[in-house]
Amino acid sequence: MSSTKGFSKEKMHNRFCSTAKRLLLLGVLLVAFQSCKSEYQQYVDRELGTGEIRDSLIFGMRMGQTKKEFYAICWELNKQKVITAGTGNQYAKYVVDADTITGDLSRAKDMLFYGIFDEDDVMRGMDMKYAYQTWAPWNRNRHADSLMNQLRQQYLQGYPGNDFMELKVEGLKTPAMVKIDGNRQILMYPINNKDVKVRIEDLRYKLDK
């Protein structure tokens, strides 16, 4: 019987088939693993994989600034009467879409905001809460779902790039909306039938925690 380095042709064939089966199984498992990743996780991986850095927030603030710089900007905005102190002085307050010429407040929204800081007081994002000034329980056009639709369009204009996608979040009765461009994630969701939460975060820092 002919042999090659001590292995018969039959043994070599069996070993080749065994190796091929293992490689095929590994390939199937890799495909299955990828398909098991949520659409959101694939979205995150794809955007972080671009290496693109987007650090803009609001009022010219940027991720990476210090808490001291955040307060200095807010102090200047307050002096210019652009913003005021929010309830309990825990947030700064800005009024969006108020028509000061006609006095029309039908589209005016209160925006409460405060920076998201790490343990070194470096700003990694922005925490915001919106509500229509003319909200009322009986006014369905001023509820959180209508507000989210308007905010979506405003954020797409202010932060060009990818569109929002729906995201199911544990504990929320309705889906959230998420938009990721490079490292920057914008997440919005209704808190109740009045308020909408918006968080802009640096995924590089968020995923390291």
Coordinates of N, CA and C in Angstrom, one line a residue:
M1 N 0.8 -1.2 0.0 CA 0.0 0.0 0.0 C 0.9 1.2 0.0
S2 N 0.6 2.1 -1.0 CA 1.4 3.4 -1.0 C 1.0 4.2 0.2
S3 N 2.0 5.0 0.6 CA 1.8 5.9 1.8 C 2.6 7.2 1.6
T4 N 2.3 8.2 2.3 CA 3.1 9.5 2.2 C 3.4 9.9 3.7
K5 N 4.7 9.8 4.0 CA 5.2 10.1 5.3 C 4.3 9.4 6.4
G6 N 4.1 8.1 6.2 CA 3.4 7.3 7.2 C 1.9 7.4 7.2
F7 N 1.3 8.2 6.3 CA -0.1 8.3 6.3 C -0.6 7.6 5.0
S8 N -1.6 6.8 5.1 CA -2.2 6.2 4.0 C -3.1 7.2 3.3
K9 N -3.4 7.0 2.0 CA -4.3 7.9 1.3 C -5.6 8.0 1.9
E10 N -6.1 6.8 2.5 CA -7.4 6.8 3.1 C -7.4 7.7 4.4
K11 N -6.3 7.6 5.2 CA -6.2 8.4 6.4 C -6.1 9.9 6.0
M12 N -5.3 10.2 5.0 CA -5.2 11.6 4.5 C -6.5 12.1 4.1
H13 N -7.3 11.3 3.4 CA -8.6 11.7 2.9 C -9.5 12.0 4.1
N14 N -9.5 11.1 5.1 CA -10.4 11.3 6.2 C -10.0 12.5 7.0
R15 N -8.7 12.8 7.1 CA -8.2 13.9 7.9 C -8.7 15.2 7.1
F16 N -8.5 15.2 5.8 CA -8.9 16.3 5.0 C -10.4 16.6 5.1
C17 N -11.2 15.6 5.1 CA -12.7 15.7 5.2 C -13.0 16.3 6.6
S18 N -12.3 15.8 7.6 CA -12.6 16.2 9.0 C -12.2 17.7 9.2
T19 N -11.1 18.1 8.6 CA -10.7 19.5 8.7 C -11.7 20.4 7.9
A20 N -12.1 19.9 6.7 CA -13.1 20.7 5.9 C -14.4 20.9 6.7
K21 N -14.8 19.8 7.4 CA -16.1 19.9 8.1 C -15.9 20.9 9.3
R22 N -14.7 20.9 9.9 CA -14.6 21.9 11.1 C -14.6 23.3 10.5
L23 N -13.9 23.5 9.4 CA -13.9 24.9 8.8 C -15.3 25.3 8.4
L24 N -16.0 24.4 7.8 CA -17.4 24.7 7.4 C -18.3 25.0 8.6
L25 N -18.1 24.2 9.7 CA -18.8 24.5 11.0 C -18.5 25.8 11.5
L26 N -17.2 26.2 11.5 CA -16.7 27.5 12.0 C -17.3 28.6 11.2
G27 N -17.4 28.4 9.9 CA -18.0 29.4 9.0 C -19.5 29.6 9.4
V28 N -20.2 28.5 9.5 CA -21.6 28.6 9.9 C -21.8 29.3 11.2
L29 N -20.9 29.0 12.2 CA -21.1 29.6 13.5 C -20.8 31.1 13.4
L30 N -19.8 31.5 12.6 CA -19.5 32.9 12.4 C -20.7 33.7 11.8
V31 N -21.3 33.0 10.8 CA -22.4 33.7 10.2 C -23.6 33.7 11.1
A32 N -23.8 32.7 11.9 CA -24.9 32.7 12.9 C -24.7 33.7 14.0
F33 N -23.4 33.9 14.4 CA -23.1 34.9 15.4 C -23.4 36.3 14.9
Q34 N -23.0 36.5 13.6 CA -23.2 37.9 13.1 C -24.7 38.1 13.0
S35 N -25.5 37.1 12.6 CA -26.9 37.3 12.4 C -27.6 37.5 13.7
C36 N -27.0 37.0 14.8 CA -27.6 37.1 16.1 C -27.3 38.5 16.7
K37 N -26.3 39.2 16.2 CA -26.1 40.6 16.6 C -27.3 41.4 16.3
S38 N -27.7 42.2 17.2 CA -28.9 43.1 17.0 C -28.6 44.1 15.9
E39 N -29.6 44.6 15.2 CA -29.4 45.6 14.2 C -28.7 46.8 14.8
Y40 N -29.1 47.1 16.0 CA -28.4 48.3 16.7 C -26.9 48.0 16.9
Q41 N -26.5 46.8 17.3 CA -25.1 46.6 17.5 C -24.3 46.6 16.2
Q42 N -25.0 46.1 15.2 CA -24.3 46.2 13.8 C -24.2 47.6 13.4
Y43 N -25.1 48.5 13.7 CA -25.1 49.9 13.5 C -23.9 50.5 14.2
V44 N -23.8 50.2 15.5 CA -22.7 50.7 16.3 C -21.3 50.3 15.7
D45 N -21.2 49.0 15.4 CA -19.9 48.5 14.9 C -19.6 49.2 13.6
R46 N -20.6 49.3 12.7 CA -20.3 49.9 11.4 C -19.8 51.4 11.6
E47 N -20.5 52.1 12.4 CA -20.1 53.6 12.5 C -18.8 53.8 13.3
L48 N -18.6 53.0 14.3 CA -17.3 53.1 15.0 C -16.1 52.6 14.1
G49 N -16.5 51.7 13.2 CA -15.4 51.2 12.3 C -15.0 52.2 11.3
T50 N -15.8 53.2 11.1 CA -15.4 54.3 10.1 C -14.2 55.1 10.6
G51 N -14.1 55.1 12.0 CA -13.0 56.0 12.6 C -13.4 57.4 12.6
E52 N -14.6 57.8 12.1 CA -14.9 59.2 12.0 C -15.3 59.7 13.4
I53 N -14.7 60.9 13.7 CA -15.0 61.6 15.0 C -15.9 62.8 14.9
R54 N -17.0 62.7 15.5 CA -18.0 63.8 15.6 C -18.1 64.2 17.0
D55 N -17.8 65.5 17.3 CA -17.8 65.9 18.7 C -18.7 67.1 19.0
S56 N -19.4 67.6 18.0 CA -20.2 68.8 18.3 C -21.5 68.5 19.1
L57 N -21.8 69.4 20.0 CA -23.0 69.2 20.9 C -24.0 70.4 20.6
I58 N -24.1 71.3 21.5 CA -25.0 72.5 21.3 C -24.3 73.7 21.8
F59 N -24.8 74.9 21.2 CA -24.2 76.2 21.5 C -22.6 76.2 21.4
G60 N -22.2 75.5 20.4 CA -20.7 75.5 20.1 C -19.9 74.6 21.1
M61 N -20.6 73.9 22.0 CA -19.9 73.1 23.0 C -19.5 71.8 22.2
R62 N -18.4 71.1 22.8 CA -17.9 70.0 22.1 C -17.6 68.9 23.2
M63 N -17.7 67.6 22.8 CA -17.2 66.6 23.6 C -15.7 66.8 23.8
G64 N -15.3 66.5 25.1 CA -13.8 66.7 25.4 C -13.6 67.9 26.2
Q65 N -14.5 68.9 26.2 CA -14.4 70.1 27.0 C -14.5 69.7 28.5
T66 N -14.0 70.6 29.3 CA -14.1 70.3 30.8 C -15.4 70.9 31.3
K67 N -15.7 70.5 32.6 CA -16.9 71.0 33.2 C -16.7 72.5 33.5
K68 N -15.5 73.0 33.7 CA -15.3 74.4 33.9 C -15.6 75.2 32.6
E69 N -15.2 74.6 31.5 CA -15.5 75.3 30.2 C -17.0 75.3 29.9
F70 N -17.7 74.2 30.3 CA -19.2 74.1 30.1 C -19.8 75.2 30.9
Y71 N -19.4 75.4 32.2 CA -20.0 76.5 33.0 C -19.7 77.8 32.5
A72 N -18.5 78.0 31.9 CA -18.1 79.3 31.4 C -19.0 79.7 30.2
I73 N -19.3 78.7 29.3 CA -20.1 79.0 28.2 C -21.6 79.3 28.7
C74 N -22.0 78.5 29.6 CA -23.4 78.7 30.1 C -23.5 80.1 30.8
W75 N -22.5 80.5 31.5 CA -22.5 81.8 32.2 C -22.6 82.9 31.2
E76 N -21.8 82.8 30.1 CA -21.9 83.8 29.0 C -23.2 83.8 28.3
L77 N -23.8 82.7 28.1 CA -25.1 82.6 27.5 C -26.2 83.2 28.4
N78 N -26.0 83.0 29.7 CA -27.0 83.5 30.6 C -26.9 85.1 30.7
K79 N -25.6 85.6 30.6 CA -25.4 87.0 30.6 C -26.1 87.7 29.3
Q80 N -26.1 86.9 28.2 CA -26.7 87.4 27.0 C -28.2 87.1 27.0
K81 N -28.7 86.5 28.0 CA -30.1 86.2 28.2 C -30.6 85.2 27.1
V82 N -29.7 84.4 26.7 CA -30.0 83.3 25.8 C -30.6 82.1 26.5
I83 N -30.1 81.9 27.7 CA -30.6 80.8 28.6 C -30.8 81.3 30.0
T84 N -31.6 80.5 30.7 CA -31.9 80.8 32.1 C -31.6 79.6 33.0
A85 N -31.8 79.7 34.2 CA -31.6 78.5 35.1 C -32.9 77.7 35.1
G86 N -32.8 76.4 35.0 CA -33.9 75.5 35.0 C -34.4 75.3 36.4
T87 N -35.5 74.4 36.5 CA -36.1 74.1 37.8 C -35.0 73.5 38.7
G88 N -34.9 74.1 39.9 CA -34.0 73.6 40.9 C -32.5 73.8 40.6
N89 N -32.3 74.6 39.6 CA -30.9 74.9 39.1 C -30.1 73.7 38.8
Q90 N -30.8 72.6 38.5 CA -30.0 71.4 38.1 C -29.8 71.3 36.6
Y91 N -30.5 72.1 35.8 CA -30.3 72.2 34.4 C -30.4 73.6 33.9
A92 N -29.8 73.9 32.8 CA -29.9 75.2 32.2 C -31.2 75.1 31.2
K93 N -31.8 76.2 31.0 CA -33.0 76.2 30.2 C -32.9 77.1 29.0
Y94 N -33.4 76.6 27.9 CA -33.4 77.4 26.6 C -34.7 77.2 26.0
V95 N -35.3 78.3 25.4 CA -36.6 78.2 24.8 C -36.4 78.1 23.3
V96 N -36.9 77.0 22.7 CA -36.7 76.7 21.2 C -38.0 77.1 20.5
D97 N -37.8 77.7 19.3 CA -38.9 78.0 18.4 C -39.9 79.0 18.9
A98 N -39.6 79.9 19.8 CA -40.5 80.9 20.2 C -40.5 82.1 19.2
D99 N -41.6 82.5 18.7 CA -41.6 83.6 17.8 C -41.8 84.9 18.6
T100 N -40.7 85.6 18.9 CA -40.7 86.8 19.7 C -41.3 88.0 19.0
I101 N -41.4 87.9 17.7 CA -42.0 89.0 17.0 C -43.5 89.1 17.0
T102 N -44.1 87.9 16.8 CA -45.6 87.8 16.8 C -46.1 87.4 18.1
G103 N -45.2 86.9 19.0 CA -45.7 86.4 20.3 C -46.3 85.0 20.2
D104 N -46.2 84.4 19.1 CA -46.8 83.0 18.9 C -45.9 82.0 19.6
L105 N -46.5 81.3 20.5 CA -45.8 80.3 21.3 C -46.3 78.9 20.9
S106 N -47.0 78.7 19.9 CA -47.6 77.4 19.6 C -46.6 76.3 19.3
R107 N -45.4 76.7 18.8 CA -44.3 75.7 18.6 C -43.2 75.8 19.6
A108 N -43.3 76.8 20.5 CA -42.2 77.0 21.5 C -42.0 75.8 22.4
K109 N -40.8 75.4 22.6 CA -40.4 74.3 23.5 C -39.4 74.7 24.5
D110 N -39.6 74.2 25.7 CA -38.5 74.3 26.7 C -37.5 73.2 26.5
M111 N -36.2 73.6 26.5 CA -35.2 72.6 26.5 C -34.3 72.8 27.7
L112 N -34.3 71.8 28.6 CA -33.4 71.7 29.7 C -32.2 70.9 29.4
F113 N -31.0 71.4 29.7 CA -29.8 70.6 29.3 C -28.7 70.7 30.4
Y114 N -27.9 69.7 30.4 CA -26.7 69.7 31.3 C -25.7 68.7 30.7
G115 N -24.4 69.0 30.8 CA -23.4 68.1 30.3 C -23.3 66.8 30.9
I116 N -22.9 65.7 30.2 CA -22.6 64.4 30.8 C -21.1 64.4 31.0
F117 N -20.6 64.2 32.2 CA -19.2 64.3 32.5 C -18.7 63.0 33.1
D118 N -17.4 62.7 32.8 CA -16.8 61.5 33.4 C -16.2 61.8 34.7
E119 N -15.5 60.9 35.3 CA -14.9 61.0 36.6 C -13.8 62.1 36.7
D120 N -13.3 62.5 35.5 CA -12.3 63.6 35.4 C -12.9 64.9 35.0
D121 N -14.3 65.0 35.1 CA -15.0 66.2 34.7 C -14.8 66.6 33.3
V122 N -14.6 65.6 32.4 CA -14.5 65.8 31.0 C -15.9 65.5 30.4
M123 N -16.4 66.4 29.5 CA -17.7 66.3 28.9 C -17.7 65.2 27.8
R124 N -18.5 64.2 28.0 CA -18.7 63.1 27.1 C -20.0 63.1 26.3
G125 N -20.8 64.1 26.6 CA -22.1 64.2 25.9 C -23.0 65.3 26.5
M126 N -24.3 65.2 26.2 CA -25.2 66.2 26.7 C -26.6 65.5 27.0
D127 N -27.1 65.9 28.1 CA -28.4 65.3 28.6 C -29.4 66.4 28.4
M128 N -30.5 66.2 27.7 CA -31.5 67.2 27.4 C -32.9 66.7 27.6
K129 N -33.9 67.6 27.9 CA -35.3 67.2 28.1 C -36.1 68.3 27.4
Y130 N -37.0 68.0 26.6 CA -37.9 68.9 25.8 C -39.3 68.7 26.2
A131 N -40.1 69.9 26.1 CA -41.5 69.8 26.3 C -42.1 71.1 25.6
Y132 N -43.3 70.9 25.0 CA -44.0 72.1 24.4 C -44.4 73.0 25.6
Q133 N -44.3 74.3 25.4 CA -44.8 75.2 26.4 C -46.3 75.2 26.5
T134 N -46.9 74.9 25.3 CA -48.4 74.9 25.3 C -49.0 73.5 25.5
W135 N -48.2 72.6 26.1 CA -48.7 71.2 26.3 C -49.9 71.3 27.2
A136 N -50.9 70.4 26.9 CA -52.0 70.2 27.8 C -52.5 68.8 27.6
P137 N -53.0 68.1 28.6 CA -53.5 66.7 28.5 C -54.5 66.5 27.3
W138 N -55.3 67.5 27.1 CA -56.3 67.4 26.0 C -55.8 67.8 24.6
N139 N -54.6 68.3 24.5 CA -54.1 68.8 23.3 C -53.1 67.7 22.7
R140 N -53.7 66.8 21.9 CA -52.9 65.7 21.4 C -51.7 66.2 20.5
N141 N -51.9 67.3 19.8 CA -50.8 67.8 18.9 C -49.6 68.3 19.7
R142 N -49.7 68.4 21.0 CA -48.6 68.8 21.8 C -48.1 67.7 22.8
H143 N -48.4 66.5 22.5 CA -47.9 65.4 23.3 C -46.6 64.9 22.8
A144 N -46.0 64.1 23.6 CA -44.6 63.7 23.4 C -44.3 63.0 22.0
D145 N -45.3 62.3 21.5 CA -45.1 61.6 20.2 C -45.0 62.6 19.1
S146 N -45.8 63.7 19.1 CA -45.7 64.7 18.1 C -44.4 65.5 18.3
L147 N -44.0 65.7 19.5 CA -42.8 66.4 19.8 C -41.6 65.6 19.2
M148 N -41.6 64.3 19.4 CA -40.5 63.5 18.9 C -40.4 63.6 17.4
N149 N -41.5 63.6 16.7 CA -41.4 63.7 15.2 C -40.8 65.0 14.8
Q150 N -41.1 66.1 15.5 CA -40.5 67.4 15.2 C -39.1 67.4 15.6
L151 N -38.7 66.9 16.7 CA -37.3 66.9 17.1 C -36.5 66.0 16.2
R152 N -37.0 65.0 15.7 CA -36.3 64.1 14.7 C -35.9 64.9 13.5
Q153 N -36.8 65.7 13.0 CA -36.5 66.5 11.8 C -35.5 67.6 12.1
Q154 N -35.6 68.2 13.3 CA -34.6 69.2 13.7 C -33.2 68.7 13.9
Y155 N -33.1 67.5 14.5 CA -31.8 66.9 14.7 C -31.2 66.4 13.4
L156 N -32.0 66.0 12.4 CA -31.5 65.6 11.1 C -30.9 66.8 10.4
Q157 N -31.5 67.9 10.6 CA -31.0 69.1 10.0 C -29.8 69.7 10.7
G158 N -29.8 69.6 12.0 CA -28.7 70.2 12.8 C -27.5 69.2 12.8
Y159 N -27.7 67.9 12.7 CA -26.7 66.9 12.7 C -26.8 66.0 11.5
P160 N -26.4 66.5 10.3 CA -26.5 65.8 9.1 C -25.8 64.4 9.2
G161 N -26.3 63.5 8.4 CA -25.6 62.2 8.3 C -26.7 61.1 8.2
N162 N -26.6 60.1 9.1 CA -27.5 59.0 9.0 C -28.9 59.4 9.6
D163 N -29.9 58.6 9.2 CA -31.2 58.8 9.7 C -31.4 58.1 11.0
F164 N -32.5 58.4 11.7 CA -32.8 57.7 13.0 C -33.4 56.3 12.7
M165 N -33.2 55.4 13.5 CA -33.8 54.1 13.5 C -34.5 53.8 14.8
E166 N -35.6 53.0 14.8 CA -36.3 52.7 16.0 C -35.4 51.7 16.8
L167 N -35.5 51.8 18.2 CA -34.8 51.0 19.1 C -35.6 50.6 20.3
K168 N -35.8 49.4 20.5 CA -36.6 48.9 21.6 C -35.7 49.0 22.9
V169 N -36.1 49.7 23.9 CA -35.4 49.8 25.1 C -36.2 49.3 26.3
E170 N -35.5 48.4 27.1 CA -36.2 47.8 28.2 C -36.7 48.9 29.1
G171 N -38.0 48.7 29.5 CA -38.6 49.6 30.4 C -39.4 50.7 29.8
L172 N -39.3 50.9 28.4 CA -40.0 51.9 27.7 C -41.2 51.2 27.0
K173 N -42.3 51.9 27.0 CA -43.5 51.3 26.4 C -43.5 51.5 24.9
T174 N -42.9 52.6 24.5 CA -42.8 52.9 23.0 C -41.3 52.9 22.6
P175 N -41.0 52.6 21.3 CA -39.6 52.5 20.9 C -38.9 53.9 21.0
A176 N -37.7 53.9 21.2 CA -36.8 55.0 21.2 C -36.4 55.2 19.8
M177 N -35.7 56.4 19.5 CA -35.1 56.6 18.2 C -33.6 56.9 18.4
V178 N -32.8 56.3 17.6 CA -31.4 56.4 17.7 C -30.7 56.8 16.4
K179 N -29.7 57.7 16.4 CA -29.0 58.1 15.2 C -27.5 58.1 15.6
I180 N -26.7 57.4 14.8 CA -25.3 57.3 15.1 C -24.5 57.7 13.9
D181 N -23.5 58.6 14.1 CA -22.6 59.1 13.1 C -21.2 59.0 13.6
G182 N -20.4 58.0 13.2 CA -19.1 57.8 13.7 C -19.2 57.5 15.2
N183 N -18.6 58.3 16.1 CA -18.6 58.0 17.5 C -19.8 58.6 18.2
R184 N -20.5 59.5 17.6 CA -21.6 60.2 18.2 C -23.0 59.6 18.1
Q185 N -23.6 59.3 19.2 CA -24.9 58.7 19.2 C -25.9 59.8 19.8
I186 N -27.1 59.9 19.1 CA -28.2 60.7 19.6 C -29.3 59.8 19.8
L187 N -29.8 59.7 21.1 CA -30.9 58.8 21.5 C -32.0 59.7 22.0
M188 N -33.2 59.5 21.5 CA -34.4 60.2 22.0 C -35.5 59.3 22.3
Y189 N -36.3 59.6 23.4 CA -37.4 58.7 23.7 C -38.4 59.5 24.7
P190 N -39.7 59.2 24.7 CA -40.6 59.9 25.5 C -40.5 59.4 27.0
I191 N -40.5 60.4 27.9 CA -40.5 60.1 29.3 C -41.9 59.8 29.8
N192 N -42.8 60.6 29.3 CA -44.2 60.5 29.6 C -45.0 61.1 28.4
N193 N -46.2 61.5 28.6 CA -46.9 62.1 27.4 C -46.6 63.5 27.2
K194 N -45.7 64.1 28.0 CA -45.3 65.5 27.8 C -43.9 65.7 27.4
D195 N -42.9 65.0 28.1 CA -41.5 65.2 28.0 C -40.8 64.2 27.1
V196 N -39.8 64.7 26.4 CA -39.0 63.8 25.5 C -37.5 64.0 26.0
K197 N -36.8 62.9 26.2 CA -35.4 62.9 26.6 C -34.6 62.8 25.4
V198 N -33.5 63.6 25.3 CA -32.5 63.4 24.2 C -31.1 63.4 24.9
R199 N -30.4 62.4 24.5 CA -29.0 62.2 25.0 C -28.0 62.1 23.8
I200 N -27.0 63.0 23.8 CA -26.0 62.9 22.8 C -24.7 62.3 23.6
E201 N -24.2 61.2 23.1 CA -23.1 60.6 23.8 C -21.9 60.2 22.9
D202 N -20.8 60.1 23.4 CA -19.6 59.6 22.7 C -19.5 58.1 22.9
L203 N -19.8 57.3 21.9 CA -19.8 55.9 22.1 C -18.5 55.3 22.4
R204 N -17.4 55.9 22.1 CA -16.1 55.4 22.4 C -15.9 55.4 23.9
Y205 N -16.4 56.4 24.6 CA -16.3 56.4 26.1 C -17.4 55.5 26.7
K206 N -18.6 55.6 26.1 CA -19.8 54.9 26.7 C -19.5 53.4 26.7
L207 N -18.9 52.8 25.6 CA -18.7 51.4 25.4 C -17.5 50.9 26.2
D208 N -16.6 51.9 26.6 CA -15.5 51.5 27.5 C -15.9 51.3 28.9
K209 N -17.0 51.8 29.3 CA -17.4 51.8 30.7 C -18.1 50.5 31.1

